Each structure stands twice: as C-alpha cells, then as structure tokens.
XYZ file of C-alpha atoms in Angstrom:
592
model
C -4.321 24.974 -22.962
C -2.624 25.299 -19.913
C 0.719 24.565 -19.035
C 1.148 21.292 -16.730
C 0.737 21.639 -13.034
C 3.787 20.116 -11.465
C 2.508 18.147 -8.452
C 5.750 16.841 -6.169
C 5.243 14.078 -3.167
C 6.419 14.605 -0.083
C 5.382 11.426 2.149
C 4.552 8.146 1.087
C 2.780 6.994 4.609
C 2.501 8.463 8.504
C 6.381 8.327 9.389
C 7.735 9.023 6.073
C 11.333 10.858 5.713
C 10.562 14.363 7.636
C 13.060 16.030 5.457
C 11.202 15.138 2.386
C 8.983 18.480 2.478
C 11.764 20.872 2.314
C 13.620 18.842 -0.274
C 11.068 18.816 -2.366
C 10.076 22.739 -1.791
C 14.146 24.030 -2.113
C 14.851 21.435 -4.960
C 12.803 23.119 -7.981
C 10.306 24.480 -9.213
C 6.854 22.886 -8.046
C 3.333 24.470 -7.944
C 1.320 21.945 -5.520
C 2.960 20.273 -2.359
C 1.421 16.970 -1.743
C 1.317 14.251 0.985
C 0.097 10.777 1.614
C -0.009 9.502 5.084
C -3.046 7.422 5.442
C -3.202 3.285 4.866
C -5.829 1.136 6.174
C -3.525 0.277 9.507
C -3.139 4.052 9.784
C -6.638 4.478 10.794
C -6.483 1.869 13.402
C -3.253 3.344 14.865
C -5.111 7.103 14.762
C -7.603 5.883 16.328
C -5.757 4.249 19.592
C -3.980 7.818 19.673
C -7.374 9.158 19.799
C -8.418 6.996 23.118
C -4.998 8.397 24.955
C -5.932 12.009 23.792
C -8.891 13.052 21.794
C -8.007 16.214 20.091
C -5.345 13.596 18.491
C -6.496 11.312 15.441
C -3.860 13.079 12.692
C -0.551 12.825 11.302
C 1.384 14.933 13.485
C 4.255 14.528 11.216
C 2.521 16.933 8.761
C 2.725 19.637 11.218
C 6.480 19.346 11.494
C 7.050 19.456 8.140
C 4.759 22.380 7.560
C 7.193 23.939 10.240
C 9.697 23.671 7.671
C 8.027 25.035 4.872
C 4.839 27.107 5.322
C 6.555 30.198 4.684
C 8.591 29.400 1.885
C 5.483 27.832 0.310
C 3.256 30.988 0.827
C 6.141 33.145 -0.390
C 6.123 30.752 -3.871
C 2.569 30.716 -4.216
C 3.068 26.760 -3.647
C -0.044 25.006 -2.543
C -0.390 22.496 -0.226
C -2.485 19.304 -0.012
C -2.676 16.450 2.334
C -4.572 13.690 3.951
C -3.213 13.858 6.996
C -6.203 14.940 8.684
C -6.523 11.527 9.280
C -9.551 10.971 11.416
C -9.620 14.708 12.563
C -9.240 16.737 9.859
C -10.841 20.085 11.845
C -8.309 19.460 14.340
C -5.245 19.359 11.845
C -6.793 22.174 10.115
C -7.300 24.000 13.954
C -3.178 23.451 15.025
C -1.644 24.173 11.706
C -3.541 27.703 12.326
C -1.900 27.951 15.340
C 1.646 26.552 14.110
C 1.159 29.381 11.286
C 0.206 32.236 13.959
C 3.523 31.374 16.230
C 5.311 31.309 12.766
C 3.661 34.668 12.043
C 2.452 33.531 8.718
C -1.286 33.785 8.025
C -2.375 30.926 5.316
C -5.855 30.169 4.311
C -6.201 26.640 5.284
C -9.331 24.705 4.260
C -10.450 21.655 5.225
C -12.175 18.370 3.085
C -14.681 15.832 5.883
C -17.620 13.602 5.965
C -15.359 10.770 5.458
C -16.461 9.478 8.930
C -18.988 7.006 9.204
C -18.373 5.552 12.366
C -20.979 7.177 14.170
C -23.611 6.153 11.165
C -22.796 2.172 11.107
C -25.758 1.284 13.362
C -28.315 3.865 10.766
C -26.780 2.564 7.477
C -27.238 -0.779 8.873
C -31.081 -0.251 9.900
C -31.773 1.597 6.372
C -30.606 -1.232 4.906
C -26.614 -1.414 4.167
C -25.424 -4.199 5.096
C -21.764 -3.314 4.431
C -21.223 -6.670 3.339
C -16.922 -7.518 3.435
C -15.386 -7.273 0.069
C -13.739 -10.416 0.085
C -16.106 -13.084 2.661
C -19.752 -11.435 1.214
C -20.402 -11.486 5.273
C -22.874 -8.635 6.334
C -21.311 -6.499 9.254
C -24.186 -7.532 11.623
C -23.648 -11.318 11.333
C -19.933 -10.446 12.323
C -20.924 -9.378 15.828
C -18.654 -7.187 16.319
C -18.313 -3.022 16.802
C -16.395 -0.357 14.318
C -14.001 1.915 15.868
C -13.648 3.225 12.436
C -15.622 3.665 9.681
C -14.149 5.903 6.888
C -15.486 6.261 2.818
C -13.564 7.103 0.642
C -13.557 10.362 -0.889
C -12.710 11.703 -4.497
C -11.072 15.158 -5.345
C -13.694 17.611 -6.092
C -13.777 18.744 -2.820
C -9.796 19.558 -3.116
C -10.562 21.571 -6.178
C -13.744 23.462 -4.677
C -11.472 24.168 -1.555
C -8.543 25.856 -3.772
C -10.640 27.473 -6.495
C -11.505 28.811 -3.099
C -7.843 30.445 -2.881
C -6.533 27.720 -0.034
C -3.325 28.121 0.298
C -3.621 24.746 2.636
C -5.946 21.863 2.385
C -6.654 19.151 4.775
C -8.181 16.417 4.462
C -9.216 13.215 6.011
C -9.663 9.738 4.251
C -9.704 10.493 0.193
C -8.275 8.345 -2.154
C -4.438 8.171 -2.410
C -4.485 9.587 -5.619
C -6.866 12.562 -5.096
C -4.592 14.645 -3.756
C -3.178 14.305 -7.296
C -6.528 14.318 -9.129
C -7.874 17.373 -7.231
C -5.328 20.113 -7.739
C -5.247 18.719 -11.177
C -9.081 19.078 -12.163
C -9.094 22.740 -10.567
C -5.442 24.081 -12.217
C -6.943 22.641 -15.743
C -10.567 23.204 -15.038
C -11.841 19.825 -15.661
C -15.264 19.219 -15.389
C -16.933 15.475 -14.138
C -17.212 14.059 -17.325
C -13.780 14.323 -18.378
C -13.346 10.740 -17.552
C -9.460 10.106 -19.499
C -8.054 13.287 -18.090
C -9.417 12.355 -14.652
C -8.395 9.161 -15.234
C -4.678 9.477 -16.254
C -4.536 11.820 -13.070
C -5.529 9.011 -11.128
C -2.807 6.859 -12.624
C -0.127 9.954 -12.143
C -1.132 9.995 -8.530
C -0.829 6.089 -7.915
C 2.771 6.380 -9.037
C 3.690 9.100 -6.650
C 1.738 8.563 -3.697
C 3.940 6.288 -2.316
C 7.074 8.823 -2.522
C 10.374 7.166 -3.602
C 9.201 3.926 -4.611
C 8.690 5.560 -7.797
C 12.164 6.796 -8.243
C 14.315 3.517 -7.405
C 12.949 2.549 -3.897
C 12.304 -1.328 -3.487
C 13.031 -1.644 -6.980
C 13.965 -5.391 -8.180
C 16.443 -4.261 -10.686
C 19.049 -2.769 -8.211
C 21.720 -2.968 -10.936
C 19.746 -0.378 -12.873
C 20.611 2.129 -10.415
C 23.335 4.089 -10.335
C 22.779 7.206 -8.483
C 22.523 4.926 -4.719
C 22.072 8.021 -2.655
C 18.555 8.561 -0.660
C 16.024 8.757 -3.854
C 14.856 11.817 -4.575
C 10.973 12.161 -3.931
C 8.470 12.179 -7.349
C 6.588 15.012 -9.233
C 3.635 14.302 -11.379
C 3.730 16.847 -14.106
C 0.192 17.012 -15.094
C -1.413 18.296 -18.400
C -4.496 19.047 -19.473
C -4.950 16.396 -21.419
C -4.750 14.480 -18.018
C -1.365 12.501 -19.253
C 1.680 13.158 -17.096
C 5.701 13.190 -16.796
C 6.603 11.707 -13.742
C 9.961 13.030 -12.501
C 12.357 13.949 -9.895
C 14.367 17.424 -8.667
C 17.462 17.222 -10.567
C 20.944 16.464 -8.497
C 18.463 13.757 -6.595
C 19.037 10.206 -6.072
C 17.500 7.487 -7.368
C 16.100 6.845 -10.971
C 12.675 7.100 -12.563
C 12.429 4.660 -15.589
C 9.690 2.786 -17.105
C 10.860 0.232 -14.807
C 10.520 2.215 -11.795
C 7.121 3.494 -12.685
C 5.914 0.314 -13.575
C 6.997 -0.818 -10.249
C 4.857 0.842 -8.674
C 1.774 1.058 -11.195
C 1.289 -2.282 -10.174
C 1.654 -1.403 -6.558
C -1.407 -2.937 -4.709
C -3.936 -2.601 -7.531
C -6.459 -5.723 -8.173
C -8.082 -5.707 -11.800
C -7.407 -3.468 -14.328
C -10.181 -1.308 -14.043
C -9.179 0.635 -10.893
C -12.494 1.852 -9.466
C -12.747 5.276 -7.455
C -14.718 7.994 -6.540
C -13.982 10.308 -9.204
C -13.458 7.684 -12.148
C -12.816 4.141 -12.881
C -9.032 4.444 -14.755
C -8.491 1.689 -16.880
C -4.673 0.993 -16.114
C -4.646 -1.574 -19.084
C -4.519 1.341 -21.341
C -1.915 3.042 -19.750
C 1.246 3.123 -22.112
C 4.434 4.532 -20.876
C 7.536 5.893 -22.766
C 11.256 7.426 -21.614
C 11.115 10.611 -22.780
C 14.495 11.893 -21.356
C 16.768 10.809 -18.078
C 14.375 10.313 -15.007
C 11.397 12.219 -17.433
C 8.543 9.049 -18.144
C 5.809 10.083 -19.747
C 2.505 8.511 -19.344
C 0.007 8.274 -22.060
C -3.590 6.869 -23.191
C -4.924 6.213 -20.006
C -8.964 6.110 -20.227
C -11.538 6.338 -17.912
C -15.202 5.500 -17.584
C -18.034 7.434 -14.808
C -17.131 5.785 -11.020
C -19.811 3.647 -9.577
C -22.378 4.662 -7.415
C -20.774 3.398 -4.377
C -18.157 4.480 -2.209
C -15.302 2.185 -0.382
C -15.351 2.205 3.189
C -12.469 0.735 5.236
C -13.809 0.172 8.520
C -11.660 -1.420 11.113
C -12.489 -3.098 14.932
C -10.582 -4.774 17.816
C -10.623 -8.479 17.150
C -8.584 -8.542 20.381
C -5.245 -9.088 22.048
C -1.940 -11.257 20.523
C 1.481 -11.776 21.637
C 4.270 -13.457 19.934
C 7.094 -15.523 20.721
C 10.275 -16.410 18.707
C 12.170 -19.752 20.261
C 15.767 -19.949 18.272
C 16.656 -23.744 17.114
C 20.634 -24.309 16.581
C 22.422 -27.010 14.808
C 20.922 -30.492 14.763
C 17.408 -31.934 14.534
C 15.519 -28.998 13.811
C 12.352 -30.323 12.786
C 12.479 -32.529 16.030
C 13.466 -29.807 18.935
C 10.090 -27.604 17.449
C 8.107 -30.514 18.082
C 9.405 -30.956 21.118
C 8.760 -27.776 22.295
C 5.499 -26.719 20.718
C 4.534 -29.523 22.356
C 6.004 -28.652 26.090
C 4.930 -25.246 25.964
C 1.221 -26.077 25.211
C 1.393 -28.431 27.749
C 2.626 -26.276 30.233
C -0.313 -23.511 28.949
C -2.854 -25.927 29.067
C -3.618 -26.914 25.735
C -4.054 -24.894 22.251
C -7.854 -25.105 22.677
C -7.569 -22.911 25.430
C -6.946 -19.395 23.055
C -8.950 -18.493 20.030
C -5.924 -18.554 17.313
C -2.518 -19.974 17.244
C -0.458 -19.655 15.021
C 3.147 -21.879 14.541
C 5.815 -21.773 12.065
C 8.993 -23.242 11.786
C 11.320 -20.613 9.472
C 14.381 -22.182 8.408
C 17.159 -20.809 7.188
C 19.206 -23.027 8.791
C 22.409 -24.763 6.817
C 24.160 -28.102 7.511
C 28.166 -27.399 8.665
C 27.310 -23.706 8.980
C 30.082 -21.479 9.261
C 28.588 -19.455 11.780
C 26.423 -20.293 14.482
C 24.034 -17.889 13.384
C 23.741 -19.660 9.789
C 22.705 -22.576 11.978
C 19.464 -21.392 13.724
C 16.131 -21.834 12.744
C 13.386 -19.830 14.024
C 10.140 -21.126 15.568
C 7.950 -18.408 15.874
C 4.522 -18.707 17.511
C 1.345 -16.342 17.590
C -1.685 -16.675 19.980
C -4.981 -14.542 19.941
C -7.754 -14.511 22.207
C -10.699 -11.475 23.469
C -9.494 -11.985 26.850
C -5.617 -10.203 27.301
C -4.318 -12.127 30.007
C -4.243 -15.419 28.393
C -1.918 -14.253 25.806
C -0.032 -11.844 27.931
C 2.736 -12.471 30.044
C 1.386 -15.823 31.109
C 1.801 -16.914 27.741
C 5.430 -15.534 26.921
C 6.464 -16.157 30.265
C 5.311 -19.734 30.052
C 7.948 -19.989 27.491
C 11.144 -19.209 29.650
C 9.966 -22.724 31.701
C 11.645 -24.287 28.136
C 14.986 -22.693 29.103
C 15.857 -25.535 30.642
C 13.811 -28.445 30.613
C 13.470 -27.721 26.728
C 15.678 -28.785 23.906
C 19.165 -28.134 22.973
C 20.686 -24.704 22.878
C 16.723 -22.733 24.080
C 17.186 -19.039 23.723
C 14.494 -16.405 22.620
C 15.106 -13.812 20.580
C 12.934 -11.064 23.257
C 12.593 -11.161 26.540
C 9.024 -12.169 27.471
C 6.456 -9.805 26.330
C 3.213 -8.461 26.729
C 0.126 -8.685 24.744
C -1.234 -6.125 22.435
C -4.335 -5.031 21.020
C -4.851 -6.093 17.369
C -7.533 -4.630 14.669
C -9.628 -6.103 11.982
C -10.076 -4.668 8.726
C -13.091 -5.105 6.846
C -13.603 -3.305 3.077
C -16.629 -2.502 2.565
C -19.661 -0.372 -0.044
C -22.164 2.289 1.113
C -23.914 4.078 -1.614
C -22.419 7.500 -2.363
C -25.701 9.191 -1.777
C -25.367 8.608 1.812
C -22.167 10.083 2.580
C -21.974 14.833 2.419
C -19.029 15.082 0.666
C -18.177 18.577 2.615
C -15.324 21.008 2.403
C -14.722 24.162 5.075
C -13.230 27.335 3.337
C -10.827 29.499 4.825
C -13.710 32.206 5.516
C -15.345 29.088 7.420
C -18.287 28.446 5.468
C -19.428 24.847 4.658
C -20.278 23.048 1.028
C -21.644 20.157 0.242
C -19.574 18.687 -2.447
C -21.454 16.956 -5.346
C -20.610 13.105 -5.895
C -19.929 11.875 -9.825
C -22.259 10.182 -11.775
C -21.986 7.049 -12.348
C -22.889 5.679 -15.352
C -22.276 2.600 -18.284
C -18.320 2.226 -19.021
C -17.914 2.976 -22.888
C -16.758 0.161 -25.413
C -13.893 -1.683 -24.161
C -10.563 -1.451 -25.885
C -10.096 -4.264 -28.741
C -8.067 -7.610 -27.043
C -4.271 -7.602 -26.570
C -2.453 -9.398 -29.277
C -2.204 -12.788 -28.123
C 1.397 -13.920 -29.948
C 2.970 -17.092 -28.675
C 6.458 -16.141 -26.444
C 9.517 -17.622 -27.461
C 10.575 -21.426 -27.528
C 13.580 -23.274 -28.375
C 15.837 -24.290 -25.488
C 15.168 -24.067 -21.919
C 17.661 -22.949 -18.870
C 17.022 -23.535 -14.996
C 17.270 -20.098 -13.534
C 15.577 -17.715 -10.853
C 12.418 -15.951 -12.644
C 13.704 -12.982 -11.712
C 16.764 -13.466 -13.899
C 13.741 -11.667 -16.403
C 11.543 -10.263 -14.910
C 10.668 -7.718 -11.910
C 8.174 -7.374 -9.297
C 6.241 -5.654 -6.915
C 4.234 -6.809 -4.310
C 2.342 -5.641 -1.280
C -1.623 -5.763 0.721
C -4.732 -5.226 -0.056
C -6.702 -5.683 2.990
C -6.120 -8.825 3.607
C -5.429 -9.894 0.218
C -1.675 -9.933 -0.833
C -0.878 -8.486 -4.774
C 2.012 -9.458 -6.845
C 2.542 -7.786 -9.888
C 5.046 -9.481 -12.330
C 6.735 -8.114 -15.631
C 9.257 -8.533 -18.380
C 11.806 -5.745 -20.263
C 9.795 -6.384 -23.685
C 7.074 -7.754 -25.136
C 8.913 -11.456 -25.512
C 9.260 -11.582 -22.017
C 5.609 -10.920 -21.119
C 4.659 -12.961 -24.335
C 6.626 -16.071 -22.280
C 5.665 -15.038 -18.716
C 1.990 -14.368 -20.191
C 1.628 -18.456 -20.909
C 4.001 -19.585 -18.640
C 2.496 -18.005 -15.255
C -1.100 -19.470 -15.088
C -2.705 -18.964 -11.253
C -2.145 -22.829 -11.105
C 1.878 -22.521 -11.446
C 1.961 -19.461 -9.189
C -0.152 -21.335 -6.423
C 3.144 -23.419 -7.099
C 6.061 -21.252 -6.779
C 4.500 -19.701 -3.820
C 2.867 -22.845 -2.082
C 1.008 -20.133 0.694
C -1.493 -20.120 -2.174
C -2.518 -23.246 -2.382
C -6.345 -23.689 -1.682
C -6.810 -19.911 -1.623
C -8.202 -18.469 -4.705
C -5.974 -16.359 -7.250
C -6.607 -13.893 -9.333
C -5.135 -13.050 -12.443
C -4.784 -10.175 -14.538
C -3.121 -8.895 -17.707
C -1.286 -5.751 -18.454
C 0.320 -6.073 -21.777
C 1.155 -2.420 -22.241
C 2.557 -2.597 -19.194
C 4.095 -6.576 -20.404
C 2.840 -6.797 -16.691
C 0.566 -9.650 -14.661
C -0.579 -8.522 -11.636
C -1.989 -11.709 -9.235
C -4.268 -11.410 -6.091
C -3.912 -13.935 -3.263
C -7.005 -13.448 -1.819
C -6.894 -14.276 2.399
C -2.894 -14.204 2.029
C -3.259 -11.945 4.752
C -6.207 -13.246 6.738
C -7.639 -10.275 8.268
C -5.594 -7.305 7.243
C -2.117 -6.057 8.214
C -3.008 -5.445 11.908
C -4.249 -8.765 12.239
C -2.085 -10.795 10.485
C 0.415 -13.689 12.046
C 2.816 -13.681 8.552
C 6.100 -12.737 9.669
C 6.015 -10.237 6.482
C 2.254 -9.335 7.161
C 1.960 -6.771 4.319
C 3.347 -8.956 1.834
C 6.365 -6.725 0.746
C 9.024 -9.507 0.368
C 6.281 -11.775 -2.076
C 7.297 -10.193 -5.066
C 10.938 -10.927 -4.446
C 10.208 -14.063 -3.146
C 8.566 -15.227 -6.545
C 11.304 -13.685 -8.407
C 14.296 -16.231 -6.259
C 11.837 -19.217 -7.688
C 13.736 -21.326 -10.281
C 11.856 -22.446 -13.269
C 12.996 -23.486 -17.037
C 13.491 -20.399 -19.052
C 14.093 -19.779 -22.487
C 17.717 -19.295 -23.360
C 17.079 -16.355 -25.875
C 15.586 -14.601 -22.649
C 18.573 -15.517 -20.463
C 20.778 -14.363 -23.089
C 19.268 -10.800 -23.653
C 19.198 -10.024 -19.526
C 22.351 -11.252 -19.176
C 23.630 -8.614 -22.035
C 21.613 -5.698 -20.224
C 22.949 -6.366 -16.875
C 26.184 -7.122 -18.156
C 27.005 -10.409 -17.428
C-alpha cells in the first residue's frame, strides 16, 4: 500500500481566481497540482478566440499561473495537470515551453489529444454515426446545421501513461472533469482498468474538487454554517489506494469542508446515479460520507462498474445572432405599461414574425408603497434571435429608444442600445470509443495511442434503500429550505437541482413529499417539460433534471439565470407545510 496522493485544485473554470495556483502550491504539502478550466460554453468561447488568432484555442490563464509556480513546483517534485489545452492542447504544451525557457526552468511537459472531432463529423456521419442529441433523439444531419466544435470526451489513462512517463507537466484538451483526478491517481497507486471501485471513488473525489471552492463553503445554502467568511480556501482530494478519499483544505484557509459542503457539490450537475464516463461508470448512490476531523470528509464505498462503449461528445455550432433589451417599469400598472410597450415596439419593428425567436418576460420584483424607487421597478426584459445580424442589431435595440417618449410612464433602459452577438448551440452527443486515438505526446516527443476501457455488464446492483415513512404529526408553513439545502446548475440544456436534508428524517419526509409532480409546482418553469427524479439516500439527497430548462444550452439560452445557478435557492424560498419536529430540530442547529 501506498500512501494517499494528495491532489489540490487550483481553478474551477477559464477565469477562475489567478492566485489560486500559488495558494495552493505555498499552503502545504501537495504532490499533484490540478486545474479545471473547460465547460461546454468554454469550447464555444475558445473557439471564437481561435477565428481572431489561430495559434489561440487555450486557457491562457493557465500560463499565468504556471508563471507563478513552475519553479517552485519542479523544485517540490509537484506535478502538474490540466485541461486547459482547451482546443489546442500542442499549442499550450508549445508556449508553456517557451514561458519555462524565459523562466530558465526546463520541465518535461507532455501533452493528452484526439479529443477533436470536428474535422471527422462529415466521416462519422457517412460511416454511420448519426450523433443523435442526447436529449431531442434528432440525428445531426436532420439539424442542418455545421459544428465548429466537436470534442469526446476523454478518460485518464492517457494522464497516467504521460507521467509514468516522468512529466513533470501535462496538458490536455477535453477529458472529463474528474480525470485530472482519476489519472494521477491510477498511475501514483498503479491501478489497472479493471479496478472499477478505486477508479470509481476517484471519479467521485474529482467531481467534488473540480469546481475549486464550491467544495469548501462557496455557494453553499447553509451560510450560517460558516464561520471562517474569508475567500475559501481551494480543495485537495487525498486519494488512497483503495480509491476512497479525504477531501480537504490548506490549513489557516477560509471556508469549510463538511458533509454539507461536499454534498453540495456531489450533486453538482450530475443526472442519474450511475455517473457514466470514460474510465468507469461510479455509482454515486453508494457513496457514503463521514466527518472525520475539522474540514477532513472522508469518502467511502463508492463502486464502479466497466464504462460503456461510447464516448460523450459536446459539439457546439452558431445558431446565430441575439440581442437583448431591458425596459424598466416604475410604480403603477405594471402589467399594463409591458403590454403597452411590447406591443409599440413590435409595431414599430414590424411585427414578431419578422425574427426567428423572441423571447419576453415581465420580472417583478416590484412592491406596492415602495420605499425606494428602485423597490418599485419591474423589469421587462426582451430577447430576439434570428441567422441574419442586422435584424437584431442595433435596429432592434435602437428601435426601443422610439418608446422614450411616446411609451409609457417613467421609460428608461437599463443599457444604452446594443449590438447583436453571435450565440452557439450545444448539442451532447455518442460516437463509439473505437473511433476516437486516445493519444498522448511525451516529453521526448514520441506519440501513443492510448487504449480505451472495456466496457462490459455492470455487476449486481446494491440491495434497495430502506424505504421508512418520514415523520408526521403537525404541520408548519415555512420556506423548504428552513430543512433542507441545495445545489443547482446546467447540463446542456437541461437544468439539475439536487435537494437534501441534515438526517435521514429529513430525506425520509422530503423523499415522499417531493414527487416530480410537486416540484413541477414549486418551480412552475417545469410545467409540461419532463422531470427526472432520482434518489440518493446515503447522500439523504434527490437530485431532479428539468430537461429543456435551458433550451439549447448556456450560450443559447434567453433565462435571465441561463445556467440555472439561482434554481436551487429558488426552490429552497418555496413555502410548503412542514413537519414541526423538523422545524424544531433546524431551528436548534442554527440557533434560533
């Protein structure tokens, strides 16, 4: 047995804290330096920075922070390992040489590719994969329309293959969030493929870190739980062999890692249960957590089954040009002055039919006899989309200053006029893993092709959940998240909401009280749209997908909170009846 590798985050997406690197490098003792800086809209916004100059398509963030710490983490025997190679991995891999030679360091920097499919659609396509969308079942030729990016998603074998290879850098472009976690683990412990619970519990270590300090107290519901408000500190993953994990923090940091915290974000944009990827399916509704010291949570009994023979793709295209407009409504008549001058300002554009979306809504968070003017206004914000940019350009926000005043009441905008921008389309996709070379660089510049997983049948599932009835008696009216937390966020263009209690009577209550139907109520954006619903009762979690929340993905969407961050919390200000025994309990834990 080895000892456990400790594995600490420093970037949870492309624009994280800069300082984060050399935090985590001067705070402690680490042995692997990690970053995540790729989400689906990150591929979309590489891209366009590709277009302006092509020897772009990375997070040049990484490079600054490498600035910071190359030497120290050469001079520690730290590794380093990153997706920020974005769509140009070789190219990272090419200017961190060069960063290194002006710093006169000399690192051996490998490189992980063959992520990038974009160049392929058209042959997969012909040989017969369809890349059919996750969520509509529509083939990518009926959509009509052409990739600008078209990236699979890679497992971690080609991390460990690069530093069994002595990297003291590797790059890479579009691998799974958590295989910069699963990778270094596999090759410090020497896992082979078929050691599917180890694999699998590294997969759940590197969900909870990948997305930096919303492990250790950011966006946390329970604020109260917090007492240490500075910055929080960013997480480590201490990895055993075994594949289970301590997930901490550099002492002296902010923040606070709990079961709370972790469970925050173990439900962080995950649909069911059996969370699918490249190197191993990871069953999280095994995963059992305990508190095994101040900011120390250790997670246990996570198991795994072989991956499936196909590989995620996230492809992305221009579905064309939006602009948006937000009109301010003051005072009196509300619902009347939107009317009013939805109404004038398609008039004056010549009709909705004339753009391919639009998209109104009247936000009010107006109050009557506001004591401020600004607790009076209501917002009426409206979205148009069309293939052709000048119709939704400045002759569509301009159009709206002709309201100023021949409109209603009190007109004022809360922009100038704008212009229109481009939008993308993301579309989730399968391609066979056969298809796609796997491929890693060395530092001596030779190439190998890195073997994919075998799939295979899952093994015998675990026995059900006890299914005891929550508690009864009387009933209080009081916000839902008076007992329990959330988390919520996108998955394409799905939303996910993940729900949970303290203890197991909570999630025994909120297990039979929040059916899809009374969810589709509390957040009436569901209605008509299917919902999905999933247990976690280790976890006393639910975690809910709102499929088409988000129409098209992030880029695309016309929600004023597009990636479905505020949901969770939204859910939680809901009132509903609650037991009194619950009421009673949080109220004693928070004090009140």
């Amino acid at each position: 047995m080895t000892r456990a590798v400790r594995i600490g985050n420093c970037s949870g997406f492309y624009g994280d804290r800069i300082a984060a690197a050399r935090e985590m490098v001067d705070g402690g003792p680490i042995d692997v330096l990690t970053g995540d800086y790729l989400a689906e809209l990150t591929m979309l916004i590489l891209w366009k920075a590709r277009q302006k100059d092509p020897e772009a398509g990375y997070a040049k963030t990484f490079l600054t922070q490498m600035e910071h710490v190359l030497g120290t983490c050469l001079d520690r025997g730290i590794r380093v390992v990153s997706n920020a190679g974005g769509l140009n991995p070789a190219g990272l891999a090419a200017r961190l040489g060069e960063l290194a030679a002006r710093l006169g360091l000399a690192p051996r920097i490998a490189y992980v590719h063959g992520d990038d499919l974009v160049h392929r659609v058209d042959e997969l396509v012909r040989d017969g994969h369809d890349l059919s969308n996750l969520d509509t079942g529509v083939p990518l030729a009926e959509a009509g329309v052409e990739p600008v990016s078209a990236n699979a998603y890679l497992g971690g074998w080609g991390i460990a293959e690069a530093l069994a290879g002595d990297a003291d850098v590797v790059v890479c472009g579009r691998v799974t969030d958590a295989a910069v976690v699963t990778g270094p683990a596999a090759w410090w412990h020497g896992w082979d493929r078929g050691d599917h619970d180890a694999l699998a519990g590294a997969v759940v270590a590197g969900h909870v870190i990948e997305c930096g300090p919303q492990a250790t107290g950011g966006n946390y519901s329970w604020l109260h739980e917090i007492t240490d408000r500075r910055y929080p500190g960013f997480p480590i993953a201490e990895v055993s062999a075994d594949g289970s994990s301590v997930i901490t923090k550099h002492p002296g940091t902010g923040g606070l890692v709990s079961v709370g915290t972790v469970t925050a974000q173990l439900v962080y944009e995950i649909a069911e249960p059996a969370y699918k990827g490249p190197d191993v399916i990871a069953h999280f509704d095994t995963v059992r957590l305990s508190q095994e010291a101040p900011d120390r949570v250790r997670i246990s009994g996570v198991r795994g089954d072989p991956p499936p023979p196909d590989l995620k793709v996230a492809v992305n295209y221009l579905g064309g040009y939006r602009n948006t407009m937000t009109l301010v409504l003051t005072g009196l008549d509300i619902d009347d002055k939107a009317a009013r001058a939805e109404q004038q300002l398609f008039e004056i554009l010549g009709g909705k039919d004339r753009f391919a979306e639009v998209d109104t809504r009247l936000i009010r968070f107006d109050r009557a006899d506001a004591e401020t003017n600004e607790q009076a206004c209501a917002h009426l914000r409206i979205t148009v989309k069309d293939p052709d940019p000048k119709k939704v350009g400045r002759a569509f926000s301009n159009a709206t200053m002709e309201l100023a005043l021949g409109g209603y009441a009190g007109f004022h905008t809360t922009t100038p006029p704008t212009a229109e921008s481009a939008y993308g389309v993301y579309w989730p996709a399968l391609v066979p893993a056969s298809v796609v070379e796997h491929t890693v660089v060395l530092p001596d510049g030779t190439s190998k092709v890195v073997e994919h997983s075998p799939s295979g049948p899952p093994r015998t599932a675990p026995a059900p959940a006890d299914r005891t009835p929550g508690p009864g008696g009387p009933c209080e009216r009081a916000p839902l998240g008076a007992v329990c937390a959330a988390r919520s966020g996108d998955k394409g263009g799905n939303a996910n909401v993940g729900i949970w209690g303290r203890d197991e009577r909570t999630f025994a209550w909120l297990r039979d009280f929040l059916t899809t139907d009374r969810l589709a109520e509390l957040i009436p954006e569901a209605k008509g749209l299917e919902v999905r619903r999933y247990e976690l009762p280790d976890l006393h979690a639910l975690n809910f997908v709102i499929v088409g929340l988000l129409g098209a993905g992030v880029a695309s969407s016309s929600r004023p909170d597009p990636q479905a961050k505020g949901l969770g919390e939204y859910l939680r200000s809901r009132h509903v009846d609650i037991p009194t025994e619950l009421l009673e309990v949080a109220r004693g834990l928070q004090g009140k």
